[in-house]
Amino acid sequence: MRQADGGLRRDILHVYDLELPEDFTPTPHDDEVEHFELWPIARVLEVVRDTDSVKFNVNLVLIDLLLREGLIDPASAEGHSLRNGLQAGA
């Protein structure tokens, strides 16, 4: 749940993994996205861990990915805490 105008809001995010060819270049067409950037996963981890520059709901999706891919050790205390936090919102 998160605070929103008029009270609390409970969002459900449906997340899918999609493998794309390396030569694929996404193009924004919906006026919601300005451009895309391809980042190494280590940079993604650093930005999620060390900054507030990514929207909170996107951080949740990225934390789930980092746990599933083992970039955050799911067996560590941090991994358990993050997984429990993600599941508590379900």
mmCIF file of C-alpha atoms in Angstrom:
data_model
loop_
_atom_site.group_PDB
_atom_site.id
_atom_site.type_symbol
_atom_site.label_atom_id
_atom_site.label_comp_id
_atom_site.label_asym_id
_atom_site.label_seq_id
_atom_site.Cartn_x
_atom_site.Cartn_y
_atom_site.Cartn_z
ATOM 1 C CA MET A 1 0.000 0.000 0.000
ATOM 2 C CA ARG A 2 1.097 3.531 -0.583
ATOM 3 C CA GLN A 3 -0.207 6.948 0.275
ATOM 4 C CA ALA A 4 -2.129 8.582 -2.569
ATOM 5 C CA ASP A 5 -4.482 11.519 -2.938
ATOM 6 C CA GLY A 6 -7.585 10.634 -0.984
ATOM 7 C CA GLY A 7 -6.065 7.790 1.062
ATOM 8 C CA LEU A 8 -4.131 4.581 0.599
ATOM 9 C CA ARG A 9 -3.718 2.889 -2.745
ATOM 10 C CA ARG A 10 -3.005 -0.805 -3.250
ATOM 11 C CA ASP A 11 -1.362 -1.536 -6.593
ATOM 12 C CA ILE A 12 -0.821 -4.932 -8.157
ATOM 13 C CA LEU A 13 2.109 -5.136 -10.536
ATOM 14 C CA HIS A 14 2.141 -7.898 -13.121
ATOM 15 C CA VAL A 15 5.758 -8.494 -14.078
ATOM 16 C CA TYR A 16 7.063 -10.615 -16.918
ATOM 17 C CA ASP A 17 10.580 -11.499 -18.024
ATOM 18 C CA LEU A 18 11.085 -11.068 -21.736
ATOM 19 C CA GLU A 19 14.259 -12.106 -23.507
ATOM 20 C CA LEU A 20 15.043 -9.957 -26.527
ATOM 21 C CA PRO A 21 17.693 -10.259 -29.226
ATOM 22 C CA GLU A 22 20.846 -8.250 -28.505
ATOM 23 C CA ASP A 23 20.254 -6.086 -31.563
ATOM 24 C CA PHE A 24 16.732 -5.091 -30.425
ATOM 25 C CA THR A 25 16.293 -1.351 -29.909
ATOM 26 C CA PRO A 26 13.078 -0.269 -28.136
ATOM 27 C CA THR A 27 11.374 2.857 -29.430
ATOM 28 C CA PRO A 28 9.052 4.969 -27.260
ATOM 29 C CA HIS A 29 5.623 5.577 -28.816
ATOM 30 C CA ASP A 30 3.297 6.351 -25.913
ATOM 31 C CA ASP A 31 4.420 9.824 -24.773
ATOM 32 C CA GLU A 32 5.133 8.285 -21.361
ATOM 33 C CA VAL A 33 8.725 7.246 -22.078
ATOM 34 C CA GLU A 34 11.261 9.715 -23.430
ATOM 35 C CA HIS A 35 14.040 7.243 -24.266
ATOM 36 C CA PHE A 36 15.584 3.914 -23.306
ATOM 37 C CA GLU A 37 19.087 3.161 -22.060
ATOM 38 C CA LEU A 38 20.853 -0.190 -21.821
ATOM 39 C CA TRP A 39 22.687 -0.475 -18.490
ATOM 40 C CA PRO A 40 24.922 -3.234 -17.170
ATOM 41 C CA ILE A 41 23.165 -5.082 -14.345
ATOM 42 C CA ALA A 42 25.847 -3.943 -11.873
ATOM 43 C CA ARG A 43 24.819 -0.323 -12.535
ATOM 44 C CA VAL A 44 21.157 -1.210 -12.032
ATOM 45 C CA LEU A 45 22.021 -2.792 -8.676
ATOM 46 C CA GLU A 46 24.002 0.293 -7.620
ATOM 47 C CA VAL A 47 21.215 2.706 -8.580
ATOM 48 C CA VAL A 48 18.553 0.643 -6.779
ATOM 49 C CA ARG A 49 20.739 0.214 -3.686
ATOM 50 C CA ASP A 50 22.339 3.657 -3.445
ATOM 51 C CA THR A 51 19.898 6.237 -4.849
ATOM 52 C CA ASP A 52 16.274 7.318 -4.956
ATOM 53 C CA SER A 53 16.381 8.110 -8.670
ATOM 54 C CA VAL A 54 14.152 5.191 -9.728
ATOM 55 C CA LYS A 55 10.403 5.213 -9.012
ATOM 56 C CA PHE A 56 9.589 3.170 -5.909
ATOM 57 C CA ASN A 57 7.399 0.667 -7.775
ATOM 58 C CA VAL A 58 10.122 0.107 -10.393
ATOM 59 C CA ASN A 59 12.585 -0.523 -7.559
ATOM 60 C CA LEU A 60 10.314 -3.309 -6.304
ATOM 61 C CA VAL A 61 10.346 -4.981 -9.716
ATOM 62 C CA LEU A 62 14.118 -4.620 -9.991
ATOM 63 C CA ILE A 63 14.702 -5.986 -6.478
ATOM 64 C CA ASP A 64 12.607 -9.045 -7.394
ATOM 65 C CA LEU A 65 14.728 -9.547 -10.541
ATOM 66 C CA LEU A 66 18.007 -9.079 -8.638
ATOM 67 C CA LEU A 67 16.924 -11.674 -6.086
ATOM 68 C CA ARG A 68 15.786 -14.184 -8.716
ATOM 69 C CA GLU A 69 19.017 -13.765 -10.687
ATOM 70 C CA GLY A 70 21.155 -14.125 -7.546
ATOM 71 C CA LEU A 71 22.643 -10.640 -7.812
ATOM 72 C CA ILE A 72 21.291 -10.100 -4.326
ATOM 73 C CA ASP A 73 21.929 -13.343 -2.455
ATOM 74 C CA PRO A 74 18.438 -14.648 -1.621
ATOM 75 C CA ALA A 75 19.907 -16.737 1.230
ATOM 76 C CA SER A 76 21.530 -13.729 2.923
ATOM 77 C CA ALA A 77 19.899 -11.729 5.709
ATOM 78 C CA GLU A 78 19.414 -8.857 3.234
ATOM 79 C CA GLY A 79 17.892 -11.215 0.674
ATOM 80 C CA HIS A 80 15.473 -12.694 3.218
ATOM 81 C CA SER A 81 14.473 -9.237 4.416
ATOM 82 C CA LEU A 82 13.856 -7.980 0.865
ATOM 83 C CA ARG A 83 11.903 -11.108 -0.160
ATOM 84 C CA ASN A 84 9.768 -10.901 2.981
ATOM 85 C CA GLY A 85 9.076 -7.241 2.276
ATOM 86 C CA LEU A 86 8.041 -7.998 -1.292
ATOM 87 C CA GLN A 87 5.776 -10.836 -0.195
ATOM 88 C CA ALA A 88 4.219 -8.791 2.618
ATOM 89 C CA GLY A 89 2.738 -6.473 -0.001
ATOM 90 C CA ALA A 90 1.040 -9.357 -1.807
#
